[in-house]
PDB file of C-alpha atoms in Angstrom:
ATOM      1  CA  GLN Q  79      -7.695   5.915  -7.570  1.00  0.00           C
ATOM      2  CA  VAL Q  80      -6.772   2.385  -8.568  1.00  0.00           C
ATOM      3  CA  GLN Q  81      -8.187  -0.222  -6.208  1.00  0.00           C
ATOM      4  CA  LEU Q  82      -7.776  -3.963  -6.295  1.00  0.00           C
ATOM      5  CA  VAL Q  83      -9.618  -6.246  -3.901  1.00  0.00           C
ATOM      6  CA  GLU Q  84      -8.668  -9.906  -3.703  1.00  0.00           C
ATOM      7  CA  SER Q  85     -10.834 -12.548  -2.077  1.00  0.00           C
ATOM      8  CA  GLY Q  86     -11.451 -16.276  -2.039  1.00  0.00           C
ATOM      9  CA  GLY Q  87      -8.491 -17.482  -0.037  1.00  0.00           C
ATOM     10  CA  GLY Q  88      -8.757 -19.922   2.811  1.00  0.00           C
ATOM     11  CA  LEU Q  89      -7.505 -23.089   4.434  1.00  0.00           C
ATOM     12  CA  VAL Q  90      -7.585 -26.193   2.270  1.00  0.00           C
ATOM     13  CA  GLN Q  91      -6.116 -29.662   2.325  1.00  0.00           C
ATOM     14  CA  ALA Q  92      -3.469 -30.645  -0.164  1.00  0.00           C
ATOM     15  CA  GLY Q  93      -5.126 -31.720  -3.393  1.00  0.00           C
ATOM     16  CA  GLY Q  94      -8.012 -29.343  -2.882  1.00  0.00           C
ATOM     17  CA  SER Q  95      -9.135 -26.334  -4.890  1.00  0.00           C
ATOM     18  CA  LEU Q  96      -9.793 -22.649  -4.401  1.00  0.00           C
ATOM     19  CA  ARG Q  97     -10.893 -19.852  -6.709  1.00  0.00           C
ATOM     20  CA  LEU Q  98      -9.498 -16.418  -6.074  1.00  0.00           C
ATOM     21  CA  SER Q  99     -11.182 -13.254  -7.303  1.00  0.00           C
ATOM     22  CA  CYS Q 100      -9.772  -9.794  -7.906  1.00  0.00           C
ATOM     23  CA  VAL Q 101     -12.110  -6.857  -8.424  1.00  0.00           C
ATOM     24  CA  GLY Q 102     -10.571  -3.764  -9.957  1.00  0.00           C
ATOM     25  CA  SER Q 103     -11.835  -0.185  -9.907  1.00  0.00           C
ATOM     26  CA  GLY Q 104     -10.540   3.279 -10.688  1.00  0.00           C
ATOM     27  CA  PHE Q 105      -9.108   2.281 -14.057  1.00  0.00           C
ATOM     28  CA  ASP Q 106     -10.330   0.839 -17.338  1.00  0.00           C
ATOM     29  CA  PHE Q 107     -10.117  -2.818 -16.338  1.00  0.00           C
ATOM     30  CA  SER Q 108     -10.580  -4.163 -19.856  1.00  0.00           C
ATOM     31  CA  GLU Q 109      -7.516  -2.277 -21.114  1.00  0.00           C
ATOM     32  CA  TYR Q 110      -5.048  -4.010 -18.794  1.00  0.00           C
ATOM     33  CA  GLY Q 111      -3.581  -7.440 -18.608  1.00  0.00           C
ATOM     34  CA  MET Q 112      -3.985  -8.843 -15.117  1.00  0.00           C
ATOM     35  CA  ARG Q 113      -1.308 -10.594 -13.134  1.00  0.00           C
ATOM     36  CA  TRP Q 114      -1.328 -12.759 -10.036  1.00  0.00           C
ATOM     37  CA  TYR Q 115       1.542 -12.840  -7.574  1.00  0.00           C
ATOM     38  CA  ARG Q 116       2.140 -14.578  -4.282  1.00  0.00           C
ATOM     39  CA  GLN Q 117       4.352 -14.088  -1.273  1.00  0.00           C
ATOM     40  CA  ALA Q 118       5.164 -16.847   1.152  1.00  0.00           C
ATOM     41  CA  PRO Q 119       6.457 -16.086   4.656  1.00  0.00           C
ATOM     42  CA  GLY Q 120      10.093 -15.053   4.549  1.00  0.00           C
ATOM     43  CA  LYS Q 121      10.200 -15.076   0.763  1.00  0.00           C
ATOM     44  CA  GLU Q 122      10.025 -12.459  -1.955  1.00  0.00           C
ATOM     45  CA  ARG Q 123       6.859 -11.839  -3.883  1.00  0.00           C
ATOM     46  CA  GLU Q 124       6.798 -13.945  -7.046  1.00  0.00           C
ATOM     47  CA  TRP Q 125       4.813 -13.830 -10.237  1.00  0.00           C
ATOM     48  CA  VAL Q 126       2.281 -16.639 -10.652  1.00  0.00           C
ATOM     49  CA  ALA Q 127       0.100 -16.022 -13.688  1.00  0.00           C
ATOM     50  CA  HIS Q 128      -0.900 -13.499 -16.324  1.00  0.00           C
ATOM     51  CA  VAL Q 129      -4.051 -13.146 -18.380  1.00  0.00           C
ATOM     52  CA  THR Q 130      -3.981 -10.771 -21.333  1.00  0.00           C
ATOM     53  CA  THR Q 131      -6.619  -8.255 -22.280  1.00  0.00           C
ATOM     54  CA  GLY Q 132      -9.664 -10.047 -23.560  1.00  0.00           C
ATOM     55  CA  GLY Q 133      -8.492 -13.215 -21.860  1.00  0.00           C
ATOM     56  CA  THR Q 134      -7.028 -14.508 -25.095  1.00  0.00           C
ATOM     57  CA  HIS Q 135      -3.680 -15.620 -23.696  1.00  0.00           C
ATOM     58  CA  THR Q 136      -2.369 -16.809 -20.366  1.00  0.00           C
ATOM     59  CA  ASN Q 137       1.064 -17.532 -18.927  1.00  0.00           C
ATOM     60  CA  TYR Q 138       2.060 -19.347 -15.746  1.00  0.00           C
ATOM     61  CA  ARG Q 139       5.113 -19.978 -13.675  1.00  0.00           C
ATOM     62  CA  ALA Q 140       6.308 -23.518 -14.191  1.00  0.00           C
ATOM     63  CA  SER Q 141       5.365 -24.790 -10.736  1.00  0.00           C
ATOM     64  CA  VAL Q 142       1.660 -24.003 -11.202  1.00  0.00           C
ATOM     65  CA  LYS Q 143       1.240 -24.756 -14.895  1.00  0.00           C
ATOM     66  CA  GLY Q 144      -1.468 -27.340 -15.431  1.00  0.00           C
ATOM     67  CA  ARG Q 145      -2.945 -26.721 -11.979  1.00  0.00           C
ATOM     68  CA  PHE Q 146      -3.842 -23.007 -12.007  1.00  0.00           C
ATOM     69  CA  THR Q 147      -6.037 -21.213 -14.535  1.00  0.00           C
ATOM     70  CA  ALA Q 148      -6.260 -17.429 -14.869  1.00  0.00           C
ATOM     71  CA  THR Q 149      -9.380 -15.940 -16.412  1.00  0.00           C
ATOM     72  CA  ARG Q 150     -11.227 -12.648 -16.430  1.00  0.00           C
ATOM     73  CA  ASP Q 151     -14.714 -11.217 -16.758  1.00  0.00           C
ATOM     74  CA  ASP Q 152     -14.441  -7.647 -17.991  1.00  0.00           C
ATOM     75  CA  ALA Q 153     -18.166  -7.065 -17.528  1.00  0.00           C
ATOM     76  CA  LYS Q 154     -17.575  -7.561 -13.801  1.00  0.00           C
ATOM     77  CA  ASN Q 155     -14.125  -5.926 -13.675  1.00  0.00           C
ATOM     78  CA  THR Q 156     -12.934  -9.161 -12.139  1.00  0.00           C
ATOM     79  CA  ALA Q 157      -9.985 -11.467 -12.631  1.00  0.00           C
ATOM     80  CA  TYR Q 158      -9.982 -15.017 -11.345  1.00  0.00           C
ATOM     81  CA  LEU Q 159      -7.378 -17.588 -10.425  1.00  0.00           C
ATOM     82  CA  GLN Q 160      -8.692 -21.136 -10.277  1.00  0.00           C
ATOM     83  CA  MET Q 161      -6.276 -23.233  -8.271  1.00  0.00           C
ATOM     84  CA  ASN Q 162      -6.576 -27.010  -8.390  1.00  0.00           C
ATOM     85  CA  ASP Q 163      -4.479 -29.800  -6.893  1.00  0.00           C
ATOM     86  CA  LEU Q 164      -3.093 -27.399  -4.336  1.00  0.00           C
ATOM     87  CA  LYS Q 165       0.198 -28.227  -2.672  1.00  0.00           C
ATOM     88  CA  VAL Q 166       1.627 -27.173   0.681  1.00  0.00           C
ATOM     89  CA  GLU Q 167       4.189 -25.074  -1.181  1.00  0.00           C
ATOM     90  CA  ASP Q 168       1.357 -22.984  -2.671  1.00  0.00           C
ATOM     91  CA  THR Q 169       0.770 -21.491   0.778  1.00  0.00           C
ATOM     92  CA  ALA Q 170       1.148 -17.717   0.473  1.00  0.00           C
ATOM     93  CA  VAL Q 171      -0.662 -14.414   0.341  1.00  0.00           C
ATOM     94  CA  TYR Q 172      -1.933 -13.975  -3.201  1.00  0.00           C
ATOM     95  CA  TYR Q 173      -2.145 -10.587  -4.875  1.00  0.00           C
ATOM     96  CA  CYS Q 174      -3.391  -9.306  -8.197  1.00  0.00           C
ATOM     97  CA  GLN Q 175      -2.048  -6.384 -10.189  1.00  0.00           C
ATOM     98  CA  ALA Q 176      -3.035  -4.600 -13.359  1.00  0.00           C
ATOM     99  CA  PHE Q 177      -0.009  -4.968 -15.616  1.00  0.00           C
ATOM    100  CA  GLY Q 178       1.615  -1.545 -15.921  1.00  0.00           C
ATOM    101  CA  LEU Q 179       0.014  -0.067 -12.813  1.00  0.00           C
ATOM    102  CA  SER Q 180       1.817   0.009  -9.493  1.00  0.00           C
ATOM    103  CA  SER Q 181      -1.101  -0.498  -7.125  1.00  0.00           C
ATOM    104  CA  TRP Q 182      -1.564  -3.626  -5.045  1.00  0.00           C
ATOM    105  CA  GLY Q 183      -4.531  -4.937  -3.164  1.00  0.00           C
ATOM    106  CA  GLN Q 184      -4.445  -6.258   0.385  1.00  0.00           C
ATOM    107  CA  GLY Q 185      -4.025  -9.823  -0.783  1.00  0.00           C
ATOM    108  CA  THR Q 186      -5.820 -13.000   0.238  1.00  0.00           C
ATOM    109  CA  GLN Q 187      -4.263 -15.748   2.331  1.00  0.00           C
ATOM    110  CA  VAL Q 188      -4.099 -19.259   0.943  1.00  0.00           C
ATOM    111  CA  THR Q 189      -3.022 -21.960   3.357  1.00  0.00           C
ATOM    112  CA  VAL Q 190      -2.609 -25.538   2.183  1.00  0.00           C
ATOM    113  CA  VAL Q 191      -2.165 -28.254   4.794  1.00  0.00           C
ATOM    114  CA  SER Q 192      -1.152 -31.860   4.320  1.00  0.00           C
TER     115      SER Q 192
END
């Protein structure tokens, strides 16, 4: 079955950086675009970033553009989200998803403090 495992979250000061990882299994990772989402307490889950198959194109929500970078390593079945210049409002549980598949991982908590 499809499994997604996110990791790399943590507690960081505003302005700091984190790199999230998402390891996929149970599907042909290289055939799927990969998306990142986040959910802050009391808010709906929102889309953050997308990296296409082959990593050729990326898209970002406006509030993270220029600060976050989505990449992938198909040899490792892993997607990454490099997050720089983190802001308090980036605090959330971050999830990855294979575009077109319904499975979610457990998420990884990112907490940014001022």
